[in-house]
Short mmCIF file of C-alpha atoms and ligand atoms in Angstrom, two decimals:
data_model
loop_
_atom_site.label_atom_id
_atom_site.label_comp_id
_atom_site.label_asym_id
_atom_site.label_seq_id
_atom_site.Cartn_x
_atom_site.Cartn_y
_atom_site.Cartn_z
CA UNK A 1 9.33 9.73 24.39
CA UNK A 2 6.46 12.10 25.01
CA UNK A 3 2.68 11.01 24.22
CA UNK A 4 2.81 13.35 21.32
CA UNK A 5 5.63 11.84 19.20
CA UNK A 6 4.31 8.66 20.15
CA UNK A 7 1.05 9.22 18.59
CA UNK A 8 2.48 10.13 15.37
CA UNK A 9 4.76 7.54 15.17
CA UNK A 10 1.98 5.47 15.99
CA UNK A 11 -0.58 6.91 13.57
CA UNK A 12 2.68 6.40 10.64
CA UNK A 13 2.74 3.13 11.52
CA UNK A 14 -0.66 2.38 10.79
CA UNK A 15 -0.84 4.08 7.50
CA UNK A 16 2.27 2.49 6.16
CA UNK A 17 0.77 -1.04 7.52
CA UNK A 18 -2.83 -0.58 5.65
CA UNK A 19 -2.28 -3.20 2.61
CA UNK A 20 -3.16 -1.98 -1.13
CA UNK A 21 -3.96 -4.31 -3.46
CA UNK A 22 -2.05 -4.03 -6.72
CA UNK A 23 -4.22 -5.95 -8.78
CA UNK A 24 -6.35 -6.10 -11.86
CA UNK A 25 -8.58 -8.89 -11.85
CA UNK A 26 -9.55 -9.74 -8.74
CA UNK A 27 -8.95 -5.84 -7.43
CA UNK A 28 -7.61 -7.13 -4.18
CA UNK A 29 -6.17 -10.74 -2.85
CA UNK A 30 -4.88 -9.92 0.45
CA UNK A 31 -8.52 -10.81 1.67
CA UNK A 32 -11.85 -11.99 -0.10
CA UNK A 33 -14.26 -9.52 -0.69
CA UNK A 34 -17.55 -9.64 -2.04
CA UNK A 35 -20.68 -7.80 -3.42
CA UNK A 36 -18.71 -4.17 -4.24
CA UNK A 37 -20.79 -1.32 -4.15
CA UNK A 38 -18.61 1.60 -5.56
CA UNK A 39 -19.47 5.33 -5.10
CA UNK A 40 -17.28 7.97 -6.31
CA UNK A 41 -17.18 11.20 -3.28
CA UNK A 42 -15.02 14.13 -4.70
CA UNK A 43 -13.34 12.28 -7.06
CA UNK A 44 -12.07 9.35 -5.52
CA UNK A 45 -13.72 6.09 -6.24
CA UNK A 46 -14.69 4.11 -2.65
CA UNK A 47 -15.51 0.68 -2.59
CA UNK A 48 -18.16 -0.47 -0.01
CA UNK A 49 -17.80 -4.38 -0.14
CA UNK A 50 -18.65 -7.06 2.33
CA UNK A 51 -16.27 -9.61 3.64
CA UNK A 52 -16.19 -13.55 3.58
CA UNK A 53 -13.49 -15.29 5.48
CA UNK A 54 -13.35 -19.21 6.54
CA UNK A 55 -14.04 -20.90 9.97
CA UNK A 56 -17.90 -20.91 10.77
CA UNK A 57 -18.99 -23.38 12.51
CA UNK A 58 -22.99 -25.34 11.30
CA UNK A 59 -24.36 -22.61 13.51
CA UNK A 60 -22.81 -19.39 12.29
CA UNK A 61 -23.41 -17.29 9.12
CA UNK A 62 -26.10 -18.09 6.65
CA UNK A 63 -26.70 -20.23 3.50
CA UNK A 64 -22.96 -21.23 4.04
CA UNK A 65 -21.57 -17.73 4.01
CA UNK A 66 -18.96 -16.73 6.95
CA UNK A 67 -19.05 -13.16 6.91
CA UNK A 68 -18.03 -11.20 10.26
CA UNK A 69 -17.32 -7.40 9.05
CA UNK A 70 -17.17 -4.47 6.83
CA UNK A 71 -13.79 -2.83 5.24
CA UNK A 72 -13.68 -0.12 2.73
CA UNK A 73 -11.29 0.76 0.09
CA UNK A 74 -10.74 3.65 -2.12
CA UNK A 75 -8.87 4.16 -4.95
CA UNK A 76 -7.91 7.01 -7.88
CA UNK A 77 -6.02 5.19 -10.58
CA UNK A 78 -8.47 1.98 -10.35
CA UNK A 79 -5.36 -0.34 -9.88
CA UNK A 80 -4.27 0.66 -6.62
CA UNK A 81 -7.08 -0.09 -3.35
CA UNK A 82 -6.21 0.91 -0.59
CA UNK A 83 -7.62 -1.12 2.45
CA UNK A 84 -8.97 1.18 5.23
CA UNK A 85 -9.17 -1.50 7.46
CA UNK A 86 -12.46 -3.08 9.42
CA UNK A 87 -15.42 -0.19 10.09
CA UNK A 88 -18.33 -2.43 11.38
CA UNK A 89 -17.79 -5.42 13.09
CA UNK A 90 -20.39 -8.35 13.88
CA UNK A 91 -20.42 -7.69 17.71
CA UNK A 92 -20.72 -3.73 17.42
CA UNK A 93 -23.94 -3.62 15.76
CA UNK A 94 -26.18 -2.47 18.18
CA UNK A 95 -29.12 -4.41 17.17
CA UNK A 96 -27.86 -7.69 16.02
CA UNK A 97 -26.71 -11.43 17.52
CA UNK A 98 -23.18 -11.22 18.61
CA UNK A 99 -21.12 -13.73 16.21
CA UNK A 100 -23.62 -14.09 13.58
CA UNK A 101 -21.29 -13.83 10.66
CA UNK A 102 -24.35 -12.47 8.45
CA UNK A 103 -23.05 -9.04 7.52
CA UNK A 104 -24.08 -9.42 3.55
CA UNK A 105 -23.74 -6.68 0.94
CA UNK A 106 -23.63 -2.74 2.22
CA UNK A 107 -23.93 -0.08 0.53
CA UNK A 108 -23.23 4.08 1.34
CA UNK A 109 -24.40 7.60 0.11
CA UNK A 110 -23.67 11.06 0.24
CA UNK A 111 -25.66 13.38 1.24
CA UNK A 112 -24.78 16.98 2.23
CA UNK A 113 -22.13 16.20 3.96
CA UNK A 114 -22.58 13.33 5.79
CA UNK A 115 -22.52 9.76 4.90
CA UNK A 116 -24.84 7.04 5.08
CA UNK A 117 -23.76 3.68 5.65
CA UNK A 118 -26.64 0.78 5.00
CA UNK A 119 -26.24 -2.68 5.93
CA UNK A 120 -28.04 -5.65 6.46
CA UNK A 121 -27.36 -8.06 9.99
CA UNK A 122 -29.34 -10.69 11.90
CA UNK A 123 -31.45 -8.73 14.40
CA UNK A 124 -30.98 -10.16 18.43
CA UNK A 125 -35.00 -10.24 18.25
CA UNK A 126 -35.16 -12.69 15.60
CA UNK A 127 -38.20 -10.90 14.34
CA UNK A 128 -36.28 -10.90 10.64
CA UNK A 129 -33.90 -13.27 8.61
CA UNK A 130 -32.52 -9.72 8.11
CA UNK A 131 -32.99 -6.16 9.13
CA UNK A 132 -31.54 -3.29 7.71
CA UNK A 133 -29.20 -0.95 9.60
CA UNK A 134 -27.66 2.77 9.40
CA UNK A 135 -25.10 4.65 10.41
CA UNK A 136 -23.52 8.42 9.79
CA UNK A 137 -20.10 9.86 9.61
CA UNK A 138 -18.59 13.09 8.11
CA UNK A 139 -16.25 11.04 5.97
CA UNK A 140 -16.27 8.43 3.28
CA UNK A 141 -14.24 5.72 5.07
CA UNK A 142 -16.01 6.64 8.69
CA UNK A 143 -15.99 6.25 11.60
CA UNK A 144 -19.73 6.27 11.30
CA UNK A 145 -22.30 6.29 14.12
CA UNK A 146 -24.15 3.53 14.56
CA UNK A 147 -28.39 3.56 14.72
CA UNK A 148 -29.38 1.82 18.16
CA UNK A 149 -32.04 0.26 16.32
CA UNK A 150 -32.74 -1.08 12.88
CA UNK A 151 -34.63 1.05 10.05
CA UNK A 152 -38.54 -0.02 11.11
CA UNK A 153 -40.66 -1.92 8.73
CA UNK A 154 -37.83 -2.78 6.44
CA UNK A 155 -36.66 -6.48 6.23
CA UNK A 156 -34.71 -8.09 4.07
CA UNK A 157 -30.98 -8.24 2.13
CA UNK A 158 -28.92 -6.04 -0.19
CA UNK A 159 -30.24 -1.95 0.82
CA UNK A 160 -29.44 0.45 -1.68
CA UNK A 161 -29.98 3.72 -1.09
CA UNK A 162 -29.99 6.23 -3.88
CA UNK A 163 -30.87 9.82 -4.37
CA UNK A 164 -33.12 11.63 -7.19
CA UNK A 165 -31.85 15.03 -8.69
CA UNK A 166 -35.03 16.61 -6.79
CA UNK A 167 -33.30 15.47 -3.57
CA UNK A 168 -35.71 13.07 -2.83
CA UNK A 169 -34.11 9.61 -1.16
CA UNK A 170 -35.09 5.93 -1.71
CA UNK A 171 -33.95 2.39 -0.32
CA UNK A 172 -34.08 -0.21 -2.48
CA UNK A 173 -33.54 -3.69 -1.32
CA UNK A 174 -34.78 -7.48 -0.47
CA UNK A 175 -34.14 -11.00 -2.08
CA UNK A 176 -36.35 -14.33 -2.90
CA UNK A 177 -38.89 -15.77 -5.51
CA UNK A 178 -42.09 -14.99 -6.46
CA UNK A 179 -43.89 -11.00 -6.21
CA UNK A 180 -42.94 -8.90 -3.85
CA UNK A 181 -38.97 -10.70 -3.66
CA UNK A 182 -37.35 -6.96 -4.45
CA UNK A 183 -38.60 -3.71 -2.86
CA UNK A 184 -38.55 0.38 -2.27
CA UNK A 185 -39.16 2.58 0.38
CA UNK A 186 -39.05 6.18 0.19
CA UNK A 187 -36.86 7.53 2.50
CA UNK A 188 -37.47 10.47 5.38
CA UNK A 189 -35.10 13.60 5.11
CA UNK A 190 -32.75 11.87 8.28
CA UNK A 191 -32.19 9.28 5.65
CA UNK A 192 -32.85 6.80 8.93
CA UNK A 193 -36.37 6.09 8.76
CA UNK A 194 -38.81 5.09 5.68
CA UNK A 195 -41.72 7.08 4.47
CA UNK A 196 -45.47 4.80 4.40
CA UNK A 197 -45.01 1.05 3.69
CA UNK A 198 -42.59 -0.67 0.92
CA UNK A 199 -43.78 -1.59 -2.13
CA UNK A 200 -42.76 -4.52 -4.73
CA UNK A 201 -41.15 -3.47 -7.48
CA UNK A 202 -42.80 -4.15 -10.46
CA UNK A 203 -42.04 -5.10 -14.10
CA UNK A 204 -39.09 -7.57 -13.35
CA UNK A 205 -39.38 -11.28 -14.61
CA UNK A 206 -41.11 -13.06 -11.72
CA UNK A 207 -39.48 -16.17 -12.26
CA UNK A 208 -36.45 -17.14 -10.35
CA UNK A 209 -34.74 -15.85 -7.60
CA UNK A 210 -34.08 -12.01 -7.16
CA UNK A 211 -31.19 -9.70 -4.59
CA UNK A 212 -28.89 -6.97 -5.83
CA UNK A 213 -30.95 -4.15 -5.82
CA UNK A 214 -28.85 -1.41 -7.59
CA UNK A 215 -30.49 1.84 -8.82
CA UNK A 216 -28.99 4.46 -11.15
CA UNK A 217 -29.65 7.35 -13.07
CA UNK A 218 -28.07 8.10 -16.82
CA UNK A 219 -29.61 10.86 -18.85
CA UNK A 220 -33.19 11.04 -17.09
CA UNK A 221 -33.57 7.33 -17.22
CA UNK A 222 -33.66 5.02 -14.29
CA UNK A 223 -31.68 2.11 -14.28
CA UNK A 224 -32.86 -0.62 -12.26
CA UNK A 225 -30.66 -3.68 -11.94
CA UNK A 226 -30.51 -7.00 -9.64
CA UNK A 227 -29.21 -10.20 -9.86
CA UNK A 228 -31.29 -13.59 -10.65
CA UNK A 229 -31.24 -17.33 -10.72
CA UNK A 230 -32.70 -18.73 -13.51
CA UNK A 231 -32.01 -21.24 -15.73
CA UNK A 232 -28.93 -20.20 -16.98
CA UNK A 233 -28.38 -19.39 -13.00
CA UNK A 234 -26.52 -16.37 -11.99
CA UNK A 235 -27.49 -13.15 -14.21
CA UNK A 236 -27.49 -9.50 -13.56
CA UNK A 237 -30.05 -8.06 -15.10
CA UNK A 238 -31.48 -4.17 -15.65
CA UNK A 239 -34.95 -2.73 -16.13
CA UNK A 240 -35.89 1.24 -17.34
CA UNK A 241 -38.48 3.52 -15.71
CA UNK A 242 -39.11 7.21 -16.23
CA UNK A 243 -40.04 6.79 -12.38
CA UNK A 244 -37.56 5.81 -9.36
CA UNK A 245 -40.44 3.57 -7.92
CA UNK A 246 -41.15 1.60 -11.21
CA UNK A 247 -42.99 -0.12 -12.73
CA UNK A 248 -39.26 -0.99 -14.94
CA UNK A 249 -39.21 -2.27 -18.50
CA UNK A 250 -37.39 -5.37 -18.82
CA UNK A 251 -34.19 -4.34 -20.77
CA UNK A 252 -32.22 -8.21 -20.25
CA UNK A 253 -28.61 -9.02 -19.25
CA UNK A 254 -25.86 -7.10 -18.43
CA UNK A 255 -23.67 -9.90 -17.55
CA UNK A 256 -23.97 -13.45 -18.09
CA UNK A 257 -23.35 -16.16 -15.49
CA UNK A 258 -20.00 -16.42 -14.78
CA UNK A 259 -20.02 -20.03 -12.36
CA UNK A 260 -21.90 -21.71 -10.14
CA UNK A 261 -22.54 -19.03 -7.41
CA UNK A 262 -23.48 -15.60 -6.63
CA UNK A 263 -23.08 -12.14 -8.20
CA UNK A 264 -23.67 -8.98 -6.95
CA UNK A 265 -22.93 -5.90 -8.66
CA UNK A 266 -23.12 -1.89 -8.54
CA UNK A 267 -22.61 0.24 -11.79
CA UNK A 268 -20.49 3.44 -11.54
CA UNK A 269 -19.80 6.19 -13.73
CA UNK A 270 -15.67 7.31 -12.95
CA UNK A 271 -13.56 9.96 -14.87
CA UNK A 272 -15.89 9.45 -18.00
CA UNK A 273 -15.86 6.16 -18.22
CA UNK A 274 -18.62 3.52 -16.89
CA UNK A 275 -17.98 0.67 -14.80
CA UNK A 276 -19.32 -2.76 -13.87
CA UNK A 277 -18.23 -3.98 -9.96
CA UNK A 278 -18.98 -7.42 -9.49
CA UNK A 279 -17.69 -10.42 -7.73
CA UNK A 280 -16.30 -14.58 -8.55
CA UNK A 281 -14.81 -16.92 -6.86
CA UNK A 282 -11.77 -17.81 -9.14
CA UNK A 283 -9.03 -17.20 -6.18
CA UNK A 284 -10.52 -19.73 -3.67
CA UNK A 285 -12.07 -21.84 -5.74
CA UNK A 286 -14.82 -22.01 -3.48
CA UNK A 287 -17.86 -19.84 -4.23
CA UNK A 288 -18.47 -18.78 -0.69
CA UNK A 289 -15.07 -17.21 -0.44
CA UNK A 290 -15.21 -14.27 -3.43
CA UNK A 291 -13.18 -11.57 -5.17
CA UNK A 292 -14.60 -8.09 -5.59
CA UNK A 293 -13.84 -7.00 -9.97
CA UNK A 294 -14.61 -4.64 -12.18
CA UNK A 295 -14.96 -4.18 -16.27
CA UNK A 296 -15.59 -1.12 -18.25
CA UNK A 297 -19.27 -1.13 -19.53
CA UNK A 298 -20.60 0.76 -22.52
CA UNK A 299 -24.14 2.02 -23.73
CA UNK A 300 -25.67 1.72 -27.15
CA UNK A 301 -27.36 5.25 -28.46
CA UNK A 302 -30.50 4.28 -27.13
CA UNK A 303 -29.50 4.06 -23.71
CA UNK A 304 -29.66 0.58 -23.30
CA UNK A 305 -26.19 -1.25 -21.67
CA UNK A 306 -24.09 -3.21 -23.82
CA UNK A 307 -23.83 -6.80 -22.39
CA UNK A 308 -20.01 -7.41 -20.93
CA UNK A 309 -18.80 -10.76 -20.25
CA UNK A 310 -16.12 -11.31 -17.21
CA UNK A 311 -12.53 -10.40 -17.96
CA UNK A 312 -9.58 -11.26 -16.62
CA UNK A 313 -7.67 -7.86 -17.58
CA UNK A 314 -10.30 -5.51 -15.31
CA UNK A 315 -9.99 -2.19 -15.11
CA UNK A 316 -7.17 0.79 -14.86
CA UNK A 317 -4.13 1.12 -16.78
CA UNK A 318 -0.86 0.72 -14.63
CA UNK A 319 2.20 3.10 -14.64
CA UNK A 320 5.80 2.56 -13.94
CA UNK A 321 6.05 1.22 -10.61
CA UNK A 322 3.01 -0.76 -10.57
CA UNK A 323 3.35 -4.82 -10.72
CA UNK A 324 1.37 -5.88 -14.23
CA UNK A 325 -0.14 -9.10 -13.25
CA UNK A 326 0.58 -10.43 -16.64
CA UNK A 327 -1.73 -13.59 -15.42
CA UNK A 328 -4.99 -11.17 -16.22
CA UNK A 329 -3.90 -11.41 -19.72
CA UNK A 330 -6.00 -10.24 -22.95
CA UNK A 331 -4.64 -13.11 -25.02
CA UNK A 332 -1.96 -16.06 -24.07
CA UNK A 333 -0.45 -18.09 -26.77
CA UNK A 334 1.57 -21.43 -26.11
CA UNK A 335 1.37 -20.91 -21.59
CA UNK A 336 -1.52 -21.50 -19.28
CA UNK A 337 -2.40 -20.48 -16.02
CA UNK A 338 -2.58 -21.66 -12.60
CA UNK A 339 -2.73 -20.07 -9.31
CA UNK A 340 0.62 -19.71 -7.47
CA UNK A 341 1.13 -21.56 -4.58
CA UNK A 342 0.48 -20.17 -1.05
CA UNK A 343 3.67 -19.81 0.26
CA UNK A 344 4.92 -17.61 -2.98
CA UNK A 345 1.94 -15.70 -2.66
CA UNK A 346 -1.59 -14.70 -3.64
CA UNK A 347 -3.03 -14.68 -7.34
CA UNK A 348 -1.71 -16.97 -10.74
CA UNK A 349 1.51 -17.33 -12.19
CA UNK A 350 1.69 -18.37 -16.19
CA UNK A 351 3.22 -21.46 -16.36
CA UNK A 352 4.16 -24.42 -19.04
CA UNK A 353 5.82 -21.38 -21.09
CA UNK A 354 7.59 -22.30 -24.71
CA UNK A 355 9.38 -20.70 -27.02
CA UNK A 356 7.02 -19.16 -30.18
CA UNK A 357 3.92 -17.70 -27.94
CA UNK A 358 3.39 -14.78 -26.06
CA UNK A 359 1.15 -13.57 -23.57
CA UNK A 360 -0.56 -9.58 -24.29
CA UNK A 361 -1.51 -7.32 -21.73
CA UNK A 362 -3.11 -3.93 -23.15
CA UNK A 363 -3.16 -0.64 -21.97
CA UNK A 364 -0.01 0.12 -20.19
CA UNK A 365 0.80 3.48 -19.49
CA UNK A 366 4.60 4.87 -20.37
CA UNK A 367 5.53 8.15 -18.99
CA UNK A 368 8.46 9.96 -20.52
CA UNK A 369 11.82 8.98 -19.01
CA UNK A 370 9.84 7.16 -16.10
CA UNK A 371 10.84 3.95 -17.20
CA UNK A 372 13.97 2.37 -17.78
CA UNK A 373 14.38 -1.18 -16.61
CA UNK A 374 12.36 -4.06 -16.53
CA UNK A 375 11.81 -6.57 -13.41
CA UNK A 376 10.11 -9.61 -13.98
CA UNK A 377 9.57 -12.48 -10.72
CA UNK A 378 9.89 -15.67 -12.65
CA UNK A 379 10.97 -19.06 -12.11
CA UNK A 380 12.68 -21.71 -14.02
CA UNK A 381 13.45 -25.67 -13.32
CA UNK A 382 14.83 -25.84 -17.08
CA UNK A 383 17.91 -23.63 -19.13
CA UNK A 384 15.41 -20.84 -19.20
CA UNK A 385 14.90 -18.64 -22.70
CA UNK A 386 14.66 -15.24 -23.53
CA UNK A 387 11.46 -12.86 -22.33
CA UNK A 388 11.12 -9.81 -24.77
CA UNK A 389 9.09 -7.38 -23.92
CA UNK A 390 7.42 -5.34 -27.47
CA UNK A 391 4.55 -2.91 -27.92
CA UNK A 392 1.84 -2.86 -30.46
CA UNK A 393 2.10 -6.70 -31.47
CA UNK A 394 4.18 -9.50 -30.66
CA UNK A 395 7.34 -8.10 -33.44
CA UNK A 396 6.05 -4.95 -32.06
CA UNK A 397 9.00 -2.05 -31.11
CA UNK A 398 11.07 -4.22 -28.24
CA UNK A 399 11.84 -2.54 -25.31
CA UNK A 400 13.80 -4.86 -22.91
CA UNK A 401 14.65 -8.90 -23.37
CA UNK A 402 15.69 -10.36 -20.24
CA UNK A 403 17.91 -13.72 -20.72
CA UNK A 404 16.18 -16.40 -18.08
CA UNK A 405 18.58 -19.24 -16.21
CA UNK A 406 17.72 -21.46 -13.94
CA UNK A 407 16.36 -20.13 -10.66
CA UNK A 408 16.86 -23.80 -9.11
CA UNK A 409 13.54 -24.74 -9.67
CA UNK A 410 9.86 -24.03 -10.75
CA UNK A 411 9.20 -23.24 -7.29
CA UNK A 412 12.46 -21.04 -6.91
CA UNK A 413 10.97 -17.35 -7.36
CA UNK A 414 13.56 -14.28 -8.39
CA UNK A 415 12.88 -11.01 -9.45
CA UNK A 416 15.31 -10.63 -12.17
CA UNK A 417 16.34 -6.92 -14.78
CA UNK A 418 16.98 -5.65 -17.34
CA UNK A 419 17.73 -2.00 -18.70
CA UNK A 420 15.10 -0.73 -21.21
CA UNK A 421 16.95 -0.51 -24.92
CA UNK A 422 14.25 1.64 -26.37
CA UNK A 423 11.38 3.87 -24.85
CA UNK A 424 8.28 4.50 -25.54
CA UNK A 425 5.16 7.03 -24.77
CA UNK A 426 1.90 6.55 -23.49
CA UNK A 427 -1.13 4.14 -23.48
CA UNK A 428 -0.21 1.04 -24.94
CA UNK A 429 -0.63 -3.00 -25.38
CA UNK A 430 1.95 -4.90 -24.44
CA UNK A 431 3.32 -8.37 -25.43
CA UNK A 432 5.65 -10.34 -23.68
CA UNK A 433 7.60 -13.07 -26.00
CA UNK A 434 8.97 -16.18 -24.93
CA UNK A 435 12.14 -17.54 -27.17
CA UNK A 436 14.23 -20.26 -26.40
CA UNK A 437 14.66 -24.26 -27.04
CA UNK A 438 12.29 -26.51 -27.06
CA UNK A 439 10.32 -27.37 -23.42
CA UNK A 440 9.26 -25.25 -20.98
CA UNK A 441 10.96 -22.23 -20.72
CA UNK A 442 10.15 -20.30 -16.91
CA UNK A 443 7.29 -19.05 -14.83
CA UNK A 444 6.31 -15.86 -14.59
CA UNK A 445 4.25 -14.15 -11.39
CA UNK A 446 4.61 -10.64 -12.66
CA UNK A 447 6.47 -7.79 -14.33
CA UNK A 448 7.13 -3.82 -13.53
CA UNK A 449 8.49 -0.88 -15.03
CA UNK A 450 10.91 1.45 -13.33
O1 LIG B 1 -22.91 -11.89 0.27
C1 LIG B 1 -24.06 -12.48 0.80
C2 LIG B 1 -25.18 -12.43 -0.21
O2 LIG B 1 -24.82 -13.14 -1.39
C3 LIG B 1 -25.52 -11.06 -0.72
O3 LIG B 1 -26.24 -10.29 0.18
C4 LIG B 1 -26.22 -11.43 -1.96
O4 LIG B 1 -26.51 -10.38 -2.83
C5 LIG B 1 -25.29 -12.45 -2.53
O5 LIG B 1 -24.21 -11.87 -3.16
#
């Protein structure tokens, strides 16, 4: 085979092997991912996130956290990520300790055309418990060039970079208690080096801990958020300034503590809408192993952010031939929920099904003549039941009823079908029905349209 055919097939083989997470809440479960930074570039929304795996050893990592590189995703429909695989590991940054697992939340801009890629390692001179590093690539997704060195006179967590409409260029980052725990640096033109010294950023509650910088700009005001421990421990949190540099009015919360660990957020504005990216734990069950998420966000007429507690449901609206993780419900009547296990996959099945409840799922898109049967993956150690599947409410327009038999077990996964009897157009809630004798009916993992 020549070398050119070779590399294509090569190159083909790579693309179809990148994974893409088909999720709603958590956006991906093929890996854990934490403190997502999104950025929309020319209309595609990237996701900058960090990544925690298991395995450290006392020595390695930080404050328990096992994190050894940096992947990026990007998405257009905000319910398929794409993966673009590892752009920064531990051992290539040129400054840092080789295997020091540290590489916490990143963060990227645009500028020109070039991208800048900000992140935060363990320098080999130990003169930091973090420095703050920089690299530059002519694409979104990289490869980027590495700095040899660190930015000078910057130390500390989270960087954020962000630019002003006048084209001026900030970095905002740091974590801690007391004054002087967040920070912002002006930054030079090559986007590489700081301007004078950093200063504290004033007017945020001193009490507590502070990290998650994130800066952004709506309608000439600047949005300052972070995240902080306090007594009702993990809360994002936003100040206002008519000044990038602060001093910022305390505005409050713009989202509650969701469990006993960290958040980390960025706020995005994508096809008109606004978003909140954020992170939990829920897949692992173990705080130090997270899930990068995202929920629409809304602002009252005075600019300030309408608080938005955790969903399951997320973001995006999926189309015939995406799987509708039914698990991420909006409402769940007579089921529960518990996470599948390993060996049938990643993510929550709804279980301890019966007859009279249903589980609804809103915002579904149906595309003329796109969709005509129904696959479900269920399970069932009992007779099974019927699963309708209706629009609007739960004796909604049906669309499809698949009859359920035994699969040979609760464990025993099929993907069963059923041809659609009616169709329907456009955005719309669904609501699966469950019908059938008394006891538990089936399982279900998920369901698609095709
Ligand atoms: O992911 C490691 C650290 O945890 C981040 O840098 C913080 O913001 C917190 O999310």
């Amino acid at each position: 085979m020549d070398f050119i055919k070779k590399k294509w097939i090569l190159i083909m083989i790579f693309f179809i092997s990148i994974p893409k997470g088909i999720a709603q809440n958590p956006l991906v479960t093929h890996m854990y991912t934490a403190d997502p930074t999104a950025r929309v570039f020319d209309d595609v929304l990237y996701i900058y996130p960090s990544h925690d795996v298991k395995g450290c050893t006392e020595n390695q990592g930080s404050n328990g956290f096992c994190m050894p590189d940096y992947h990026i995703f990007s998405t257009t429909d905000l319910i398929n990520y794409k993966d673009h695989g590892v752009k920064l590991d531990q051992n290539d940054v040129p400054w840092g300790q080789k295997d020091m697992f540290g590489m916490w939340a990143p963060d990227c801009i645009k500028k020109g055309n070039k991208y800048y890629y900000y992140y935060p390692g363990m320098p080999s001179d130990k003169s930091a418990f973090r420095r703050v590093g920089v690299g530059v690539s002519d694409s979104p997704t990289g490869p980027f060039t590495w700095e040899k060195d660190y930015i000078k006179d910057v130390q500390g967590i989270d960087p954020n970079p962000f630019i002003d409409d006048d084209g001026k260029a900030y970095l905002y980052y740091g974590g801690g208690k007391g004054t002087g725990a967040l920070k912002v640096a002006e930054l030079k033109s090559n986007m590489k080096e700081i301007k004078g010294t950093p200063k504290s950023i004033k007017g945020i509650p001193e009490d507590g801990y502070r990290e998650a910088s994130f800066m952004f700009k709506k309608n000439d005001i600047y949005y300052f958020s972070w995240a902080r421990v306090n007594q009702n421990n993990y809360e994002i949190e936003y100040g206002i300034s008519d000044n990038p540099m602060g001093p910022f009015n305390y505005q409050g919360v713009i989202m509650p503590n969701i469990g006993n660990g960290t958040n980390h957020h960025s706020i995005v504005e994508y096809k008109g809408k606004w978003y909140l990216f954020y992170h939990n734990w829920s897949l692992s069950n173990h705080n130090r192993l997270r899930s990068m998420r995202a929920d629409e966000i809304t602002f009252n007429e005075d600019g300030s952010i309408v608080p938005k507690v955790a969903t399951l449901r997320g973001i995006g609206t999926p189309k015939a031939g995406d799987l509708i993780q039914l698990d991420r419900y909006n409402d769940l009547v007579h089921a529960k929920i518990s996470l599948l296990k390993e060996q049938y996959g990643k993510g929550w099945q709804i279980d301890h099904i019966k007859a009279y409840g249903w589980v609804q799922f809103n915002s579904v898109l149906f595309e003329k003549g796109k969709q005509n049967k129904l696959t479900a993956r269920i399970s069932s150690g009992s007779n099974g039941g019927i699963l309708e599947l209706h629009t609007d409410n739960p004796k909604g327009p049906l669309l499809a009823k698949i009859e359920v038999t035994n699969t040979g077990g609760w464990d025993n996964w099929k993907e069963v079908s059923a041809s659609f009897i009616n169709q329907t157009e456009g955005v719309k809630n669904i609501f699966v029905t469950f019908k059938g004798p008394k006891g538990y009916l089936y399982n279900i993992d998920w369901i698609k349209f095709e």
